[in-house]
Amino acid sequence: MAVSSDHDKAALLRTDDRPVYVIGGGPGGLATAYALRARGVRAVVLERTDHVGASWRGHYDRLRLHTTRRRSALPGLSIPRAFGRWVARDHLVRYLEKYAEHHELEVVTGVEVHRVDRSADGADWVLRASGGRELVGAAVVVATGYNHTPHLPDWPGGTGFTGTLVHASRYRRPDPYAGQDVLVVGSGNTGAEIAVDLAEGGATRVRLAVRTVPHVLRRTTLGWPSQANAVVARRLPPFVVDPVAALMARLTLPDLSAHGLPRPGSGLLARAGQGALPIVDTGFVKAVRAGRIEVVAAVESFAGGEVVLADGERIAPESVIAATGYERGLAPLVGHLGVLAADGRPLVHGRRCAKDAPGLYFTGFTNPISGMLRELARDAPRIAAAVARGLPDARGPREGGGAAGKAPKTAG
C-alpha cells in the first residue's frame, strides 16, 4: 500500500507495533480498515470465523440487496456490473473477499475478541481474545455487526412445542419445508422474504404472524429505486416525509386491508427511527393478494403442538420460523466501559467516541432507511480521520519495528 504523505508516514510509524484493531470482518470492518490504511495507519482486522463476510454467508439463499449496486459499494472498489443492479448474497460475499484481497488488508481469521479494556496507563487498548491472547492497540473499531446474536423470544410453552421451531438465521431454502404448514413470525424484510420463498418453494400453507402492521415499499417505481428516495428522506423531518410516503403508498400499492394488512397508522420515517424498516416488496404483495401468504395475529404462546395467537386463535403449524431479529451482543465485549445504552447499542457511533473511552469507535450499529452498506461506506473515512487525529505524535519506529504487515503485539 502506498503511503501518500509525510503526515501519513508519521501515522504509520505511530501504529507499526500498536495497530488499530478492527473487530469484525464484515463490510463495516473491511471498509474502515481500508480507510485507515489509506491514511497510512496500520489496521488489523480480527474476524472470529474463518472467512470475511461471515454474517452474509449465513443468510438465506434467496437474499438480494434491496439497495442498488452503485449505492452498496464500499470505498475504493466498485461492485462489478456483472452482478446486476440487485446484488445476490453469493455475489456480495465474493465482492467482500475481493475487497480484502484488492486492498491487501491485514485480516486475521479465527480470532474472537471477548473483552476490550484500557491499558493500565490509559494510553492503549488491550483486547483479550481466544487462545488466551492479549493484543495491544492504539485504538479499536468495533464492527461486529447489527445482526450478531439471533434473538428468539421466550414464548410461554415454546420449549415444549412438538413441531419444529427455529430462528430465521437457520433458514436457507424452502426445500425442507415442502408439503408443510409453516408459520413465519415477524413482519420485517426477512420474515416477508422467507414467507415468499416458502410460498413459491412448495410449502402447502404459509402464514405470517404480524404484531405491528409494516409499511411496504415498491423496490422501484418506474425504474426509480426506493433507496434513492430514502437517501433524501433521511435528511428530512418525519412531518415532511411521512405524509408524502403515505400518499405514494396509496398511489403505487394496493390496499391489503382485506388480507389482514391495513394501511399503517404511524408514519414511515417515524417508524424507521424506532428501528422498524419498511418491507421492500420483492413478491410479497402479490403473494398476499393471491392468498399464498396468510396474515395472522402475533404469537402469544405455545401449547403442545399449537400456537396461540394474540386474537385467541389457535393454529397447528408443523414448523415455525422466527424472524424476530438479532441482538447486538456487545455487553460482554464493552459493557463494562459505560459505552452502551440500555438497549445494548452504542451510545455513540461513527467518528465520535464516548467521553470516557477515547479511541474506541463503533460502526454498523444503526439500521438506516438509506441502506446499511451505504452508511458503512460513508462512516469508514470519517472514523479513519478521527482515529488519525487522535493518535499521539510520531515517535519513530520502536526497536524491532517493521512494515505494516508484522504480527500483532501481545500484552505482557
Coordinates of C-alpha atoms in Angstrom, one line a residue:
M1 CA 0.0 0.0 0.0
A2 CA 1.4 3.4 -0.9
V3 CA 1.6 6.0 1.9
S4 CA 0.6 9.3 0.4
S5 CA 2.2 12.0 2.5
D6 CA 4.7 12.7 5.3
H7 CA 1.7 13.0 7.7
D8 CA 0.6 9.5 6.7
K9 CA 4.1 8.1 7.0
A10 CA 4.2 9.5 10.5
A11 CA 0.9 7.9 11.3
L12 CA 2.2 4.5 10.1
L13 CA 5.2 4.9 12.4
R14 CA 2.8 5.6 15.3
T15 CA 0.9 2.4 14.7
D16 CA 3.6 0.0 13.5
D17 CA 3.7 -2.2 16.6
R18 CA 0.5 -0.7 18.2
P19 CA -2.0 -1.1 15.3
V20 CA -5.6 0.0 15.2
Y21 CA -7.6 -3.2 15.8
V22 CA -10.9 -3.6 13.8
I23 CA -13.1 -6.2 15.4
G24 CA -15.2 -7.9 12.7
G25 CA -14.5 -8.8 9.1
G26 CA -17.8 -7.8 7.6
P27 CA -18.4 -4.8 5.3
G28 CA -18.0 -2.2 8.0
G29 CA -14.8 -3.6 9.4
L30 CA -13.3 -4.0 5.9
A31 CA -14.2 -0.6 4.8
T32 CA -12.8 1.0 7.9
A33 CA -9.6 -1.0 7.6
Y34 CA -9.2 0.3 4.1
A35 CA -9.9 3.9 5.1
L36 CA -7.3 3.6 7.9
R37 CA -4.6 2.2 5.6
A38 CA -5.4 4.9 3.1
R39 CA -4.2 7.3 5.8
G40 CA -1.1 5.3 6.5
V41 CA -2.5 3.8 9.7
R42 CA -1.9 0.2 10.3
A43 CA -5.2 -1.6 10.7
V44 CA -5.6 -5.2 11.7
V45 CA -9.0 -6.9 11.2
L46 CA -9.8 -9.6 13.7
E47 CA -12.5 -12.0 12.5
R48 CA -13.8 -14.8 14.7
T49 CA -14.7 -17.1 11.8
D50 CA -12.6 -18.5 9.0
H51 CA -13.8 -16.0 6.4
V52 CA -14.7 -12.4 5.8
G53 CA -18.3 -11.6 5.4
A54 CA -19.4 -14.3 7.8
S55 CA -22.9 -12.9 8.5
W56 CA -23.7 -12.6 4.8
R57 CA -22.6 -16.2 4.2
G58 CA -25.2 -17.3 6.7
H59 CA -28.2 -15.6 5.1
Y60 CA -30.9 -17.4 3.2
D61 CA -30.2 -18.3 -0.4
R62 CA -32.9 -16.1 -1.9
L63 CA -31.4 -12.9 -0.5
R64 CA -30.6 -10.0 -2.7
L65 CA -29.8 -6.5 -1.6
H66 CA -32.6 -4.0 -1.6
T67 CA -30.1 -1.3 -2.3
T68 CA -28.6 -0.7 -5.7
R69 CA -25.2 -2.0 -6.7
R70 CA -23.8 1.5 -7.0
R71 CA -25.1 2.6 -3.6
S72 CA -23.9 -0.5 -1.9
A73 CA -20.2 -0.5 -2.9
L74 CA -17.5 0.1 -0.2
P75 CA -14.9 2.9 -0.7
G76 CA -12.1 2.1 -3.1
L77 CA -13.7 -0.7 -5.1
S78 CA -16.9 -0.8 -7.2
I79 CA -19.2 -3.8 -7.2
P80 CA -18.9 -5.5 -10.7
R81 CA -21.6 -4.6 -13.2
A82 CA -22.0 -8.3 -14.0
F83 CA -23.5 -8.8 -10.5
G84 CA -26.6 -6.9 -11.6
R85 CA -28.5 -4.0 -10.1
W86 CA -29.7 -6.0 -7.1
V87 CA -26.7 -8.0 -5.8
A88 CA -27.3 -11.6 -4.7
R89 CA -25.9 -12.9 -1.4
D90 CA -23.2 -15.0 -3.0
H91 CA -22.1 -12.2 -5.2
L92 CA -21.8 -9.9 -2.2
V93 CA -19.6 -12.5 -0.4
R94 CA -17.4 -12.7 -3.5
Y95 CA -17.1 -8.9 -3.5
L96 CA -16.1 -8.8 0.1
E97 CA -13.4 -11.4 -0.5
K98 CA -12.1 -9.5 -3.4
Y99 CA -12.2 -6.2 -1.4
A100 CA -9.9 -7.6 1.2
E101 CA -7.6 -9.1 -1.4
H102 CA -7.6 -6.0 -3.6
H103 CA -6.7 -3.6 -0.8
E104 CA -4.3 -6.1 0.7
L105 CA -6.0 -5.7 4.1
E106 CA -4.4 -7.3 7.1
V107 CA -7.1 -9.8 8.2
V108 CA -6.5 -12.4 10.9
T109 CA -9.2 -15.0 11.0
G110 CA -10.2 -17.4 13.8
V111 CA -9.6 -14.8 16.5
E112 CA -12.6 -14.0 18.7
V113 CA -12.2 -10.9 21.0
H114 CA -14.0 -11.5 24.3
R115 CA -13.3 -8.2 26.1
V116 CA -11.8 -4.8 25.4
D117 CA -10.1 -2.8 28.2
R118 CA -8.0 0.3 28.7
S119 CA -4.3 -0.4 29.4
A120 CA -3.1 0.3 32.9
D121 CA -1.6 3.7 31.8
G122 CA -4.6 4.6 29.8
A123 CA -2.5 5.1 26.6
D124 CA -3.6 2.0 24.7
W125 CA -6.4 -0.6 24.4
V126 CA -6.0 -4.2 25.4
L127 CA -8.0 -6.9 23.6
R128 CA -8.5 -10.2 25.4
A129 CA -9.0 -12.8 22.7
S130 CA -9.4 -16.5 22.1
G131 CA -6.5 -18.7 22.9
G132 CA -5.5 -16.5 25.9
R133 CA -4.1 -13.8 23.7
E134 CA -3.9 -10.2 24.8
L135 CA -3.4 -7.7 21.9
V136 CA -2.4 -4.1 22.5
G137 CA -3.6 -1.4 20.1
A138 CA -3.6 2.4 19.7
A139 CA -7.3 2.4 19.0
V140 CA -10.2 0.0 18.5
V141 CA -13.1 -0.1 16.0
V142 CA -15.9 -2.4 16.9
A143 CA -17.6 -3.7 13.7
T144 CA -19.2 -6.9 14.9
G145 CA -22.4 -6.2 13.1
Y146 CA -26.0 -5.3 13.6
N147 CA -27.1 -8.9 13.2
H148 CA -24.8 -10.5 15.7
T149 CA -26.8 -12.8 18.1
P150 CA -30.1 -14.3 17.0
H151 CA -33.0 -13.3 19.2
L152 CA -35.6 -16.0 19.9
P153 CA -38.4 -14.7 22.2
D154 CA -39.0 -16.6 25.4
W155 CA -42.6 -17.5 24.4
P156 CA -44.6 -19.4 27.1
G157 CA -44.6 -23.1 26.2
G158 CA -42.1 -22.6 23.4
T159 CA -39.7 -25.2 24.6
G160 CA -42.5 -27.8 24.7
F161 CA -43.6 -27.1 21.1
T162 CA -43.9 -30.5 19.4
G163 CA -43.3 -29.1 15.9
T164 CA -40.1 -27.5 14.7
L165 CA -39.2 -24.0 16.0
V166 CA -36.1 -22.3 14.6
H167 CA -34.8 -18.8 14.3
A168 CA -34.7 -17.3 10.8
S169 CA -30.9 -17.3 10.9
R170 CA -31.1 -21.1 10.4
Y171 CA -33.3 -20.9 7.3
R172 CA -31.5 -21.3 4.0
R173 CA -34.0 -22.6 1.4
P174 CA -37.6 -23.9 1.1
D175 CA -36.9 -27.5 0.2
P176 CA -37.0 -28.9 3.8
Y177 CA -40.4 -27.3 4.2
A178 CA -42.0 -28.6 1.0
G179 CA -45.5 -30.0 1.8
Q180 CA -45.6 -28.5 5.2
D181 CA -47.8 -26.0 7.0
V182 CA -45.4 -23.2 8.1
L183 CA -45.8 -20.2 10.3
V184 CA -43.3 -17.3 9.9
V185 CA -43.2 -14.9 12.8
G186 CA -42.1 -11.3 12.2
S187 CA -43.1 -8.8 9.6
G188 CA -39.7 -7.3 8.7
N189 CA -38.0 -7.9 5.4
T190 CA -36.5 -11.2 6.5
G191 CA -39.9 -12.6 7.5
A192 CA -41.6 -11.4 4.4
E193 CA -39.0 -12.8 2.1
I194 CA -38.8 -16.1 3.8
A195 CA -42.6 -16.3 3.6
V196 CA -42.5 -15.6 -0.2
D197 CA -39.7 -18.2 -0.6
L198 CA -41.8 -20.8 1.2
A199 CA -44.9 -20.0 -0.8
E200 CA -43.0 -20.3 -4.1
G201 CA -41.0 -23.3 -2.9
G202 CA -43.7 -25.9 -2.2
A203 CA -45.0 -25.3 1.4
T204 CA -48.7 -26.3 1.4
R205 CA -49.6 -23.4 3.7
V206 CA -47.7 -20.3 4.7
R207 CA -48.9 -17.9 7.5
L208 CA -47.1 -14.7 8.6
A209 CA -47.7 -13.6 12.2
V210 CA -47.7 -9.8 12.4
R211 CA -47.8 -7.7 15.6
T212 CA -47.5 -4.2 14.2
V213 CA -48.6 -3.6 10.6
P214 CA -45.5 -2.8 8.5
H215 CA -45.0 -0.2 5.8
V216 CA -44.5 -1.7 2.4
L217 CA -42.5 0.0 -0.4
R218 CA -42.0 -0.9 -4.1
R219 CA -38.4 -1.7 -4.7
T220 CA -38.6 0.6 -7.8
T221 CA -41.3 2.8 -9.2
L222 CA -41.0 3.3 -13.0
G223 CA -37.4 2.2 -12.6
W224 CA -36.6 4.7 -9.8
P225 CA -35.2 2.8 -6.7
S226 CA -36.9 3.4 -3.4
Q227 CA -33.4 3.7 -1.9
A228 CA -32.9 7.0 -3.8
N229 CA -36.0 8.4 -2.1
A230 CA -34.8 7.1 1.3
V231 CA -31.4 8.9 1.0
V232 CA -33.2 12.2 0.6
A233 CA -35.9 11.3 3.2
R234 CA -33.3 10.6 5.9
R235 CA -32.3 14.2 5.9
L236 CA -35.8 15.5 6.3
P237 CA -38.1 15.5 9.4
P238 CA -40.9 12.9 9.7
F239 CA -43.6 15.6 9.4
V240 CA -42.4 16.3 5.9
V241 CA -41.6 12.7 4.8
D242 CA -44.5 10.7 6.3
P243 CA -47.4 12.3 4.5
V244 CA -45.6 12.1 1.2
A245 CA -44.7 8.4 1.8
A246 CA -48.4 7.7 2.7
L247 CA -49.6 9.3 -0.5
M248 CA -47.0 7.3 -2.6
A249 CA -48.1 4.1 -0.9
R250 CA -51.7 4.7 -1.9
L251 CA -50.8 5.5 -5.4
T252 CA -48.4 2.6 -6.0
L253 CA -49.6 -0.2 -3.8
P254 CA -53.0 -2.0 -3.5
D255 CA -54.9 -1.9 -0.2
L256 CA -54.3 -5.1 1.6
S257 CA -56.8 -4.5 4.4
A258 CA -59.0 -7.4 3.3
H259 CA -55.9 -9.6 3.7
G260 CA -55.1 -8.5 7.2
L261 CA -52.7 -5.7 6.4
P262 CA -54.4 -2.3 6.7
R263 CA -52.6 0.9 6.0
P264 CA -50.2 1.6 8.9
G265 CA -51.4 4.1 11.5
S266 CA -47.9 5.6 12.1
G267 CA -45.6 7.3 9.7
L268 CA -42.9 5.5 7.7
L269 CA -40.0 7.7 8.8
A270 CA -41.2 7.8 12.4
R271 CA -41.3 4.0 12.5
A272 CA -37.9 3.8 10.8
G273 CA -36.5 6.0 13.6
Q274 CA -37.6 3.3 16.0
G275 CA -35.7 0.6 14.1
A276 CA -38.7 -0.8 12.1
L277 CA -37.8 -0.5 8.4
P278 CA -40.4 -0.9 5.7
I279 CA -40.8 -4.2 3.8
V280 CA -39.3 -3.7 0.3
D281 CA -41.6 -5.6 -2.0
T282 CA -40.0 -8.4 -4.0
G283 CA -43.1 -10.5 -4.5
F284 CA -44.7 -10.2 -1.0
V285 CA -47.7 -8.1 -2.1
K286 CA -48.6 -10.4 -4.9
A287 CA -48.3 -13.5 -2.7
V288 CA -50.6 -11.9 0.0
R289 CA -53.2 -10.9 -2.6
A290 CA -53.2 -14.4 -4.1
G291 CA -53.7 -16.0 -0.7
R292 CA -50.3 -17.8 -0.8
I293 CA -49.3 -15.9 2.3
E294 CA -52.0 -15.6 5.1
V295 CA -51.5 -12.8 7.6
V296 CA -52.4 -13.7 11.2
A297 CA -52.1 -12.1 14.6
A298 CA -48.9 -12.1 16.7
V299 CA -47.8 -15.1 18.6
E300 CA -48.6 -15.1 22.3
S301 CA -47.6 -18.6 23.4
F302 CA -47.3 -22.3 22.5
A303 CA -49.4 -25.2 23.8
G304 CA -48.1 -28.6 22.8
G305 CA -48.4 -28.7 19.0
E306 CA -50.4 -25.5 18.8
V307 CA -49.6 -21.8 18.6
V308 CA -51.8 -19.4 20.4
L309 CA -52.2 -16.1 18.7
A310 CA -52.9 -12.6 20.2
D311 CA -56.5 -12.7 18.9
G312 CA -57.2 -16.0 20.7
E313 CA -56.9 -18.2 17.5
R314 CA -55.1 -21.5 17.9
I315 CA -53.2 -22.9 14.9
A316 CA -51.1 -26.0 14.5
P317 CA -48.3 -25.4 12.0
E318 CA -45.7 -28.2 11.5
S319 CA -42.9 -25.6 11.6
V320 CA -42.4 -22.1 13.0
I321 CA -39.6 -19.9 11.7
A322 CA -39.0 -16.9 14.0
A323 CA -37.8 -13.8 12.0
T324 CA -37.6 -12.0 15.3
G325 CA -34.3 -10.1 14.8
Y326 CA -31.0 -10.0 16.5
E327 CA -29.2 -8.6 19.5
R328 CA -26.0 -6.6 19.2
G329 CA -24.1 -8.9 21.6
L330 CA -21.9 -6.1 22.8
A331 CA -22.3 -6.3 26.6
P332 CA -19.6 -9.0 27.2
L333 CA -17.2 -7.1 25.0
V334 CA -17.5 -3.5 26.1
G335 CA -20.5 -3.3 28.5
H336 CA -18.2 -2.6 31.5
L337 CA -16.9 0.6 29.8
G338 CA -20.1 2.5 30.1
V339 CA -20.4 3.0 26.4
L340 CA -23.8 1.2 25.8
A341 CA -27.3 2.4 26.1
A342 CA -30.0 0.4 27.9
D343 CA -30.9 -1.5 24.8
G344 CA -27.4 -2.7 24.3
R345 CA -26.5 -0.4 21.4
P346 CA -23.5 2.0 21.5
L347 CA -24.2 5.5 22.9
V348 CA -22.3 7.0 20.1
H349 CA -21.1 5.6 16.8
G350 CA -19.2 6.6 13.7
R351 CA -16.5 9.2 14.2
R352 CA -17.5 10.0 17.7
C353 CA -16.2 8.4 20.9
A354 CA -17.8 8.1 24.3
K355 CA -16.4 10.7 26.7
D356 CA -14.7 8.2 28.9
A357 CA -13.5 5.9 26.1
P358 CA -11.3 8.0 23.7
G359 CA -10.1 5.8 20.8
L360 CA -13.0 3.3 20.9
Y361 CA -15.2 3.6 17.8
F362 CA -18.3 1.7 16.6
T363 CA -19.6 1.2 13.1
G364 CA -22.7 -0.7 11.8
F365 CA -24.9 -0.5 14.8
T366 CA -27.7 1.5 13.3
N367 CA -30.2 0.3 10.7
P368 CA -30.7 3.3 8.4
I369 CA -33.5 3.6 5.9
S370 CA -31.0 4.7 3.3
G371 CA -29.2 1.4 3.3
M372 CA -26.7 -0.2 5.7
L373 CA -23.9 -0.7 3.2
R374 CA -24.1 2.9 2.0
E375 CA -23.8 4.3 5.5
L376 CA -21.0 1.9 6.4
A377 CA -19.1 3.2 3.4
R378 CA -19.7 6.8 4.4
D379 CA -18.7 6.1 8.1
A380 CA -15.4 4.5 7.2
P381 CA -13.4 7.6 6.1
R382 CA -14.9 9.6 8.9
I383 CA -13.8 7.1 11.5
A384 CA -10.3 6.8 9.9
A385 CA -9.9 10.6 10.0
A386 CA -10.9 10.7 13.7
V387 CA -8.6 7.9 14.6
A388 CA -5.6 9.5 12.8
R389 CA -6.3 12.8 14.6
G390 CA -6.4 11.0 18.0
L391 CA -3.0 9.2 17.6
P392 CA -0.1 10.5 19.6
D393 CA 2.8 12.3 17.9
A394 CA 5.1 10.2 15.8
R395 CA 7.8 8.7 17.9
G396 CA 9.7 6.8 15.2
P397 CA 9.8 3.0 14.8
R398 CA 10.4 1.1 18.0
E399 CA 13.1 -1.5 18.5
G400 CA 12.3 -4.4 16.1
G401 CA 9.8 -2.2 14.2
G402 CA 8.9 -3.2 10.7
A403 CA 6.4 -2.9 7.9
A404 CA 2.7 -2.7 8.4
G405 CA 2.3 -6.5 7.9
K406 CA 4.1 -7.7 11.1
A407 CA 2.4 -9.8 13.6
P408 CA 0.2 -8.1 16.3
K409 CA 1.8 -7.2 19.5
T410 CA 0.6 -9.0 22.6
A411 CA 0.4 -7.7 26.1
G412 CA 2.9 -8.8 28.7

